PDB file of C-alpha atoms in Angstrom:
ATOM      1  CA  UNK A  13     -63.340 -56.944  90.195  1.00 49.00           C
ATOM      2  CA  UNK A  14     -62.790 -54.386  92.951  1.00 59.00           C
ATOM      3  CA  UNK A  15     -61.415 -50.898  92.309  1.00 74.00           C
ATOM      4  CA  UNK A  16     -60.974 -47.669  94.243  1.00 82.00           C
ATOM      5  CA  UNK A  17     -61.558 -45.577  91.121  1.00 87.00           C
ATOM      6  CA  UNK A  18     -64.710 -43.478  90.966  1.00 89.00           C
ATOM      7  CA  UNK A  19     -65.698 -43.904  87.340  1.00 90.00           C
ATOM      8  CA  UNK A  20     -68.582 -41.436  87.750  1.00 90.00           C
ATOM      9  CA  UNK A  21     -66.309 -38.524  88.687  1.00 92.00           C
ATOM     10  CA  UNK A  22     -65.829 -35.679  86.214  1.00 90.00           C
ATOM     11  CA  UNK A  23     -62.085 -35.820  86.919  1.00 92.00           C
ATOM     12  CA  UNK A  24     -61.769 -39.424  85.766  1.00 94.00           C
ATOM     13  CA  UNK A  25     -59.328 -39.718  82.850  1.00 95.00           C
ATOM     14  CA  UNK A  26     -59.499 -42.287  80.076  1.00 96.00           C
ATOM     15  CA  UNK A  27     -56.991 -40.875  77.591  1.00 97.00           C
ATOM     16  CA  UNK A  28     -53.631 -39.105  77.660  1.00 98.00           C
ATOM     17  CA  UNK A  29     -50.974 -37.949  75.190  1.00 98.00           C
ATOM     18  CA  UNK A  30     -47.704 -39.571  76.278  1.00 98.00           C
ATOM     19  CA  UNK A  31     -45.798 -37.149  74.061  1.00 97.00           C
ATOM     20  CA  UNK A  32     -46.601 -34.465  76.639  1.00 97.00           C
ATOM     21  CA  UNK A  33     -44.996 -36.324  79.540  1.00 98.00           C
ATOM     22  CA  UNK A  34     -41.208 -36.356  79.202  1.00 98.00           C
ATOM     23  CA  UNK A  35     -39.289 -38.080  81.981  1.00 97.00           C
ATOM     24  CA  UNK A  36     -35.819 -37.365  80.569  1.00 97.00           C
ATOM     25  CA  UNK A  37     -34.432 -35.802  77.398  1.00 97.00           C
ATOM     26  CA  UNK A  38     -30.801 -36.009  76.298  1.00 96.00           C
ATOM     27  CA  UNK A  39     -31.506 -34.598  72.834  1.00 96.00           C
ATOM     28  CA  UNK A  40     -34.133 -34.859  70.088  1.00 97.00           C
ATOM     29  CA  UNK A  41     -33.159 -38.452  69.287  1.00 97.00           C
ATOM     30  CA  UNK A  42     -32.685 -39.743  72.827  1.00 98.00           C
ATOM     31  CA  UNK A  43     -35.458 -39.264  75.338  1.00 98.00           C
ATOM     32  CA  UNK A  44     -37.940 -41.069  77.575  1.00 98.00           C
ATOM     33  CA  UNK A  45     -41.656 -40.345  77.998  1.00 98.00           C
ATOM     34  CA  UNK A  46     -43.595 -41.745  80.940  1.00 98.00           C
ATOM     35  CA  UNK A  47     -47.175 -42.819  81.555  1.00 98.00           C
ATOM     36  CA  UNK A  48     -48.312 -43.730  85.049  1.00 97.00           C
ATOM     37  CA  UNK A  49     -51.194 -43.089  87.398  1.00 96.00           C
ATOM     38  CA  UNK A  50     -50.089 -39.483  87.839  1.00 96.00           C
ATOM     39  CA  UNK A  51     -50.684 -38.911  84.133  1.00 97.00           C
ATOM     40  CA  UNK A  52     -53.760 -41.114  83.687  1.00 97.00           C
ATOM     41  CA  UNK A  53     -55.716 -41.659  86.889  1.00 95.00           C
ATOM     42  CA  UNK A  54     -57.670 -44.730  85.749  1.00 96.00           C
ATOM     43  CA  UNK A  55     -54.493 -46.809  85.502  1.00 95.00           C
ATOM     44  CA  UNK A  56     -54.107 -49.469  88.167  1.00 93.00           C
ATOM     45  CA  UNK A  57     -51.277 -52.000  88.060  1.00 95.00           C
ATOM     46  CA  UNK A  58     -49.784 -50.866  84.766  1.00 97.00           C
ATOM     47  CA  UNK A  59     -47.499 -48.082  83.546  1.00 98.00           C
ATOM     48  CA  UNK A  60     -45.000 -47.581  80.748  1.00 98.00           C
ATOM     49  CA  UNK A  61     -41.925 -45.776  79.485  1.00 98.00           C
ATOM     50  CA  UNK A  62     -41.760 -44.763  75.822  1.00 98.00           C
ATOM     51  CA  UNK A  63     -38.039 -44.864  74.961  1.00 98.00           C
ATOM     52  CA  UNK A  64     -36.262 -43.414  71.921  1.00 98.00           C
ATOM     53  CA  UNK A  65     -32.538 -44.059  71.355  1.00 98.00           C
ATOM     54  CA  UNK A  66     -29.882 -43.573  68.703  1.00 98.00           C
ATOM     55  CA  UNK A  67     -27.165 -46.151  68.087  1.00 97.00           C
ATOM     56  CA  UNK A  68     -24.795 -46.896  70.990  1.00 96.00           C
ATOM     57  CA  UNK A  69     -26.867 -44.957  73.505  1.00 98.00           C
ATOM     58  CA  UNK A  70     -27.530 -46.742  76.766  1.00 98.00           C
ATOM     59  CA  UNK A  71     -30.369 -46.735  79.267  1.00 98.00           C
ATOM     60  CA  UNK A  72     -28.058 -46.744  82.256  1.00 98.00           C
ATOM     61  CA  UNK A  73     -27.788 -49.744  84.624  1.00 98.00           C
ATOM     62  CA  UNK A  74     -30.655 -49.630  87.117  1.00 98.00           C
ATOM     63  CA  UNK A  75     -33.368 -51.661  88.798  1.00 98.00           C
ATOM     64  CA  UNK A  76     -37.062 -51.223  89.532  1.00 98.00           C
ATOM     65  CA  UNK A  77     -37.819 -51.959  93.158  1.00 97.00           C
ATOM     66  CA  UNK A  78     -41.597 -52.093  92.711  1.00 97.00           C
ATOM     67  CA  UNK A  79     -42.213 -53.726  89.336  1.00 98.00           C
ATOM     68  CA  UNK A  80     -41.190 -56.203  86.674  1.00 98.00           C
ATOM     69  CA  UNK A  81     -40.462 -54.755  83.229  1.00 98.00           C
ATOM     70  CA  UNK A  82     -41.377 -56.098  79.797  1.00 98.00           C
ATOM     71  CA  UNK A  83     -39.276 -54.438  77.068  1.00 98.00           C
ATOM     72  CA  UNK A  84     -40.906 -54.471  73.627  1.00 98.00           C
ATOM     73  CA  UNK A  85     -38.991 -53.366  70.530  1.00 98.00           C
ATOM     74  CA  UNK A  86     -41.089 -51.252  68.154  1.00 98.00           C
ATOM     75  CA  UNK A  87     -38.323 -50.234  65.744  1.00 98.00           C
ATOM     76  CA  UNK A  88     -34.544 -50.398  65.465  1.00 98.00           C
ATOM     77  CA  UNK A  89     -32.769 -52.933  67.662  1.00 98.00           C
ATOM     78  CA  UNK A  90     -31.337 -53.187  71.170  1.00 98.00           C
ATOM     79  CA  UNK A  91     -29.651 -55.550  73.582  1.00 98.00           C
ATOM     80  CA  UNK A  92     -31.298 -55.954  76.974  1.00 98.00           C
ATOM     81  CA  UNK A  93     -28.733 -57.067  79.546  1.00 98.00           C
ATOM     82  CA  UNK A  94     -29.971 -58.567  82.812  1.00 98.00           C
ATOM     83  CA  UNK A  95     -27.993 -59.671  85.859  1.00 98.00           C
ATOM     84  CA  UNK A  96     -29.529 -62.873  87.239  1.00 98.00           C
ATOM     85  CA  UNK A  97     -29.054 -62.816  91.036  1.00 98.00           C
ATOM     86  CA  UNK A  98     -29.671 -66.548  91.299  1.00 98.00           C
ATOM     87  CA  UNK A  99     -27.055 -67.750  88.804  1.00 97.00           C
ATOM     88  CA  UNK A 100     -24.710 -64.726  89.157  1.00 97.00           C
ATOM     89  CA  UNK A 101     -24.668 -64.380  85.369  1.00 98.00           C
ATOM     90  CA  UNK A 102     -25.107 -61.375  83.085  1.00 98.00           C
ATOM     91  CA  UNK A 103     -27.530 -62.452  80.365  1.00 98.00           C
ATOM     92  CA  UNK A 104     -27.737 -60.509  77.062  1.00 98.00           C
ATOM     93  CA  UNK A 105     -30.876 -60.599  74.923  1.00 98.00           C
ATOM     94  CA  UNK A 106     -30.861 -58.934  71.453  1.00 98.00           C
ATOM     95  CA  UNK A 107     -34.346 -57.774  70.449  1.00 98.00           C
ATOM     96  CA  UNK A 108     -35.689 -56.464  67.132  1.00 98.00           C
ATOM     97  CA  UNK A 109     -39.177 -55.235  66.131  1.00 98.00           C
ATOM     98  CA  UNK A 110     -41.868 -57.497  67.548  1.00 98.00           C
ATOM     99  CA  UNK A 111     -39.550 -59.128  70.107  1.00 98.00           C
ATOM    100  CA  UNK A 112     -39.536 -58.712  73.891  1.00 98.00           C
ATOM    101  CA  UNK A 113     -37.273 -59.248  76.896  1.00 98.00           C
ATOM    102  CA  UNK A 114     -38.653 -59.659  80.412  1.00 98.00           C
ATOM    103  CA  UNK A 115     -36.876 -58.222  83.475  1.00 98.00           C
ATOM    104  CA  UNK A 116     -38.113 -59.589  86.827  1.00 98.00           C
ATOM    105  CA  UNK A 117     -38.805 -57.154  89.649  1.00 98.00           C
ATOM    106  CA  UNK A 118     -35.674 -55.816  91.334  1.00 98.00           C
ATOM    107  CA  UNK A 119     -33.166 -57.263  88.822  1.00 98.00           C
ATOM    108  CA  UNK A 120     -30.208 -55.120  87.715  1.00 98.00           C
ATOM    109  CA  UNK A 121     -30.365 -54.405  83.967  1.00 98.00           C
ATOM    110  CA  UNK A 122     -29.673 -51.970  81.134  1.00 98.00           C
ATOM    111  CA  UNK A 123     -30.454 -51.522  77.423  1.00 98.00           C
ATOM    112  CA  UNK A 124     -28.093 -50.601  74.564  1.00 98.00           C
ATOM    113  CA  UNK A 125     -29.461 -49.439  71.198  1.00 98.00           C
ATOM    114  CA  UNK A 126     -27.679 -51.192  68.349  1.00 98.00           C
ATOM    115  CA  UNK A 127     -29.356 -49.223  65.554  1.00 98.00           C
ATOM    116  CA  UNK A 128     -30.342 -45.613  65.019  1.00 98.00           C
ATOM    117  CA  UNK A 129     -33.994 -44.659  65.554  1.00 98.00           C
ATOM    118  CA  UNK A 130     -34.544 -47.415  68.092  1.00 98.00           C
ATOM    119  CA  UNK A 131     -37.947 -47.234  69.773  1.00 98.00           C
ATOM    120  CA  UNK A 132     -38.643 -49.344  72.851  1.00 98.00           C
ATOM    121  CA  UNK A 133     -41.735 -49.648  75.007  1.00 98.00           C
ATOM    122  CA  UNK A 134     -41.118 -50.652  78.629  1.00 98.00           C
ATOM    123  CA  UNK A 135     -44.272 -51.928  80.356  1.00 98.00           C
ATOM    124  CA  UNK A 136     -44.508 -52.279  84.161  1.00 98.00           C
ATOM    125  CA  UNK A 137     -46.923 -54.102  86.466  1.00 98.00           C
ATOM    126  CA  UNK A 138     -47.213 -51.142  88.862  1.00 97.00           C
ATOM    127  CA  UNK A 139     -49.088 -47.818  88.686  1.00 96.00           C
ATOM    128  CA  UNK A 140     -45.808 -45.871  88.710  1.00 95.00           C
ATOM    129  CA  UNK A 141     -42.409 -47.306  87.677  1.00 93.00           C
ATOM    130  CA  UNK A 142     -40.020 -46.607  90.540  1.00 96.00           C
ATOM    131  CA  UNK A 143     -36.289 -46.800  89.812  1.00 97.00           C
ATOM    132  CA  UNK A 144     -32.867 -46.791  91.465  1.00 98.00           C
ATOM    133  CA  UNK A 145     -30.189 -45.668  89.010  1.00 98.00           C
ATOM    134  CA  UNK A 146     -26.577 -46.804  88.852  1.00 98.00           C
ATOM    135  CA  UNK A 147     -25.386 -43.206  88.553  1.00 98.00           C
ATOM    136  CA  UNK A 148     -27.116 -42.293  91.812  1.00 98.00           C
ATOM    137  CA  UNK A 149     -25.648 -45.296  93.624  1.00 98.00           C
ATOM    138  CA  UNK A 150     -22.146 -44.401  92.453  1.00 98.00           C
ATOM    139  CA  UNK A 151     -22.514 -40.669  93.114  1.00 97.00           C
ATOM    140  CA  UNK A 152     -24.256 -40.704  96.483  1.00 97.00           C
ATOM    141  CA  UNK A 153     -22.586 -43.640  98.230  1.00 98.00           C
ATOM    142  CA  UNK A 154     -19.908 -41.959 100.407  1.00 98.00           C
ATOM    143  CA  UNK A 155     -16.431 -42.353  98.930  1.00 98.00           C
ATOM    144  CA  UNK A 156     -14.962 -43.404 102.255  1.00 98.00           C
ATOM    145  CA  UNK A 157     -17.520 -46.222 102.493  1.00 98.00           C
ATOM    146  CA  UNK A 158     -16.654 -47.486  99.001  1.00 98.00           C
ATOM    147  CA  UNK A 159     -12.929 -47.246  99.695  1.00 98.00           C
ATOM    148  CA  UNK A 160     -13.172 -49.036 103.029  1.00 98.00           C
ATOM    149  CA  UNK A 161     -15.584 -51.723 101.817  1.00 98.00           C
ATOM    150  CA  UNK A 162     -13.750 -52.637  98.613  1.00 97.00           C
ATOM    151  CA  UNK A 163     -10.179 -51.779  99.644  1.00 98.00           C
ATOM    152  CA  UNK A 164      -9.850 -48.864  97.223  1.00 97.00           C
ATOM    153  CA  UNK A 165      -7.763 -45.731  97.129  1.00 98.00           C
ATOM    154  CA  UNK A 166     -10.351 -43.121  98.146  1.00 98.00           C
ATOM    155  CA  UNK A 167      -8.779 -40.295  96.134  1.00 98.00           C
ATOM    156  CA  UNK A 168      -8.606 -42.435  93.008  1.00 97.00           C
ATOM    157  CA  UNK A 169     -12.231 -43.451  93.518  1.00 97.00           C
ATOM    158  CA  UNK A 170     -13.308 -39.810  93.827  1.00 97.00           C
ATOM    159  CA  UNK A 171     -11.424 -38.972  90.632  1.00 97.00           C
ATOM    160  CA  UNK A 172     -12.993 -41.916  88.801  1.00 96.00           C
ATOM    161  CA  UNK A 173     -16.593 -41.029  89.638  1.00 96.00           C
ATOM    162  CA  UNK A 174     -16.155 -37.237  89.337  1.00 95.00           C
ATOM    163  CA  UNK A 175     -17.574 -37.098  85.743  1.00 94.00           C
ATOM    164  CA  UNK A 176     -20.705 -39.050  86.683  1.00 95.00           C
ATOM    165  CA  UNK A 177     -23.879 -36.975  86.594  1.00 94.00           C
ATOM    166  CA  UNK A 178     -26.633 -38.097  89.003  1.00 96.00           C
ATOM    167  CA  UNK A 179     -29.718 -39.497  87.267  1.00 97.00           C
ATOM    168  CA  UNK A 180     -27.920 -39.964  83.960  1.00 97.00           C
ATOM    169  CA  UNK A 181     -30.755 -42.085  82.512  1.00 98.00           C
ATOM    170  CA  UNK A 182     -29.300 -42.103  78.968  1.00 98.00           C
ATOM    171  CA  UNK A 183     -25.547 -42.324  78.472  1.00 97.00           C
ATOM    172  CA  UNK A 184     -22.965 -41.503  77.528  1.00 95.00           C
ATOM    173  CA  UNK A 185     -23.338 -37.766  78.262  1.00 89.00           C
ATOM    174  CA  UNK A 186     -22.918 -35.262  75.434  1.00 84.00           C
ATOM    175  CA  UNK A 187     -19.584 -33.966  76.753  1.00 82.00           C
ATOM    176  CA  UNK A 188     -18.025 -37.420  77.187  1.00 84.00           C
ATOM    177  CA  UNK A 189     -14.293 -37.297  76.375  1.00 81.00           C
ATOM    178  CA  UNK A 190     -13.494 -40.849  77.402  1.00 75.00           C
ATOM    179  CA  UNK A 191     -10.414 -42.326  75.757  1.00 72.00           C
ATOM    180  CA  UNK A 192     -11.609 -45.215  73.614  1.00 72.00           C
ATOM    181  CA  UNK A 193     -10.018 -48.630  73.827  1.00 74.00           C
ATOM    182  CA  UNK A 194      -7.994 -50.090  70.957  1.00 74.00           C
ATOM    183  CA  UNK A 195     -10.787 -52.540  70.109  1.00 74.00           C
ATOM    184  CA  UNK A 196     -13.340 -49.724  69.915  1.00 70.00           C
ATOM    185  CA  UNK A 197     -11.105 -47.710  67.599  1.00 71.00           C
ATOM    186  CA  UNK A 198     -10.494 -50.737  65.372  1.00 72.00           C
ATOM    187  CA  UNK A 199     -14.240 -51.406  65.160  1.00 71.00           C
ATOM    188  CA  UNK A 200     -14.945 -47.810  64.114  1.00 68.00           C
ATOM    189  CA  UNK A 201     -12.191 -47.908  61.494  1.00 70.00           C
ATOM    190  CA  UNK A 202     -13.558 -51.142  60.064  1.00 72.00           C
ATOM    191  CA  UNK A 203     -17.053 -49.661  59.749  1.00 64.00           C
ATOM    192  CA  UNK A 204     -15.711 -46.541  58.054  1.00 66.00           C
ATOM    193  CA  UNK A 205     -13.840 -48.665  55.482  1.00 67.00           C
ATOM    194  CA  UNK A 206     -16.851 -50.900  54.867  1.00 60.00           C
ATOM    195  CA  UNK A 207     -19.895 -48.589  55.128  1.00 51.00           C
ATOM    196  CA  UNK A 208     -22.127 -50.937  53.132  1.00 46.00           C
ATOM    197  CA  UNK A 209     -21.732 -53.869  55.471  1.00 48.00           C
ATOM    198  CA  UNK A 210     -25.257 -55.026  56.234  1.00 45.00           C
ATOM    199  CA  UNK A 211     -24.560 -55.444  59.942  1.00 48.00           C
ATOM    200  CA  UNK A 212     -22.711 -52.199  60.514  1.00 47.00           C
ATOM    201  CA  UNK A 213     -25.486 -50.857  62.737  1.00 46.00           C
ATOM    202  CA  UNK A 214     -25.775 -53.969  64.854  1.00 49.00           C
ATOM    203  CA  UNK A 215     -23.801 -55.665  67.575  1.00 44.00           C
ATOM    204  CA  UNK A 216     -23.553 -59.390  67.381  1.00 45.00           C
ATOM    205  CA  UNK A 217     -24.413 -61.194  70.633  1.00 45.00           C
ATOM    206  CA  UNK A 218     -20.847 -62.502  70.805  1.00 42.00           C
ATOM    207  CA  UNK A 219     -19.655 -58.926  71.234  1.00 45.00           C
ATOM    208  CA  UNK A 220     -21.279 -58.888  74.645  1.00 45.00           C
ATOM    209  CA  UNK A 221     -19.726 -61.928  76.350  1.00 47.00           C
ATOM    210  CA  UNK A 222     -20.654 -62.714  79.932  1.00 46.00           C
ATOM    211  CA  UNK A 223     -17.973 -61.007  82.068  1.00 43.00           C
ATOM    212  CA  UNK A 224     -19.080 -62.839  85.208  1.00 44.00           C
ATOM    213  CA  UNK A 225     -18.234 -66.553  85.443  1.00 47.00           C
ATOM    214  CA  UNK A 226     -20.979 -68.740  86.905  1.00 47.00           C
ATOM    215  CA  UNK A 227     -20.783 -68.721  90.694  1.00 42.00           C
ATOM    216  CA  UNK A 228     -22.358 -70.929  93.307  1.00 46.00           C
ATOM    217  CA  UNK A 229     -22.161 -70.353  97.011  1.00 42.00           C
ATOM    218  CA  UNK A 230     -20.708 -73.301  98.942  1.00 45.00           C
ATOM    219  CA  UNK A 231     -23.392 -75.869  99.793  1.00 48.00           C
ATOM    220  CA  UNK A 232     -26.055 -73.686  98.247  1.00 42.00           C
ATOM    221  CA  UNK A 233     -28.793 -74.643  95.847  1.00 46.00           C
ATOM    222  CA  UNK A 234     -28.197 -72.258  92.899  1.00 42.00           C
ATOM    223  CA  UNK A 235     -31.948 -71.712  92.555  1.00 40.00           C
ATOM    224  CA  UNK A 236     -32.729 -70.796  96.147  1.00 41.00           C
ATOM    225  CA  UNK A 237     -33.488 -67.202  97.075  1.00 43.00           C
ATOM    226  CA  UNK A 238     -30.128 -65.338  97.314  1.00 41.00           C
ATOM    227  CA  UNK A 239     -31.745 -62.772  99.584  1.00 41.00           C
ATOM    228  CA  UNK A 240     -32.613 -65.290 102.291  1.00 44.00           C
ATOM    229  CA  UNK A 241     -35.988 -66.259 103.674  1.00 43.00           C
ATOM    230  CA  UNK A 242     -38.663 -63.620 104.006  1.00 43.00           C
ATOM    231  CA  UNK A 243     -42.156 -63.294 105.446  1.00 43.00           C
ATOM    232  CA  UNK A 244     -43.699 -62.519 102.080  1.00 41.00           C
ATOM    233  CA  UNK A 245     -43.353 -65.936 100.525  1.00 46.00           C
ATOM    234  CA  UNK A 246     -42.013 -66.071  96.968  1.00 44.00           C
ATOM    235  CA  UNK A 247     -41.721 -62.277  96.605  1.00 46.00           C
ATOM    236  CA  UNK A 248     -38.321 -61.304  98.136  1.00 43.00           C
ATOM    237  CA  UNK A 249     -39.206 -57.605  98.006  1.00 42.00           C
ATOM    238  CA  UNK A 250     -42.378 -57.709 100.059  1.00 45.00           C
ATOM    239  CA  UNK A 251     -45.793 -56.353  99.250  1.00 41.00           C
ATOM    240  CA  UNK A 252     -45.899 -53.204  97.148  1.00 38.00           C
ATOM    241  CA  UNK A 253     -48.889 -51.836  99.042  1.00 34.00           C
TER     242      UNK A 253
END
């Protein structure tokens, strides 16, 4: 087994307190700690995010361009939603303590906590988990490009994305004043009237139906690489190093 680590060096690290490495903090119940090679220099192709969420909080839609992600539920419960680029389907996977969901490298995904005090561990096969966030894509893509590309009213688009904060990480933001839909209001009223319902802190999978109908390109094998051929073989993203 080859390694570039000098295990005889006095600066070599074998332990680290992840509690001292906060990546993002929304409040005391919603935050993310990170462990990568910058925190622990003997790590090689592994890193992790230690995620704490209260009910209905969301790890915003994003993808990891350099690593796959294994999401392990320690406590509470969550739904891991993954967009499959081969089938064009949004797949929703409820996980509870002891259960995992696997997100392949580069796949669009997000997590929603369905119980308070949810604790997730996200494990990556890279020394540092790189990420591209949905909030950054929405905020930094020029409005005129979005309007022209998708035939939108540019002023309406600017107004729509104005509340978005770059690098949201955990949503919704504290000052969110979004008008709730009728179905959301009815759900809240039902829970208030029936506070002892055993599933009040959980979403049922049926509450997250697939909004994207299956799609297949004309004359295309649904399991072929949607990104086209590439010189790196089976990895459509190329070599990490």
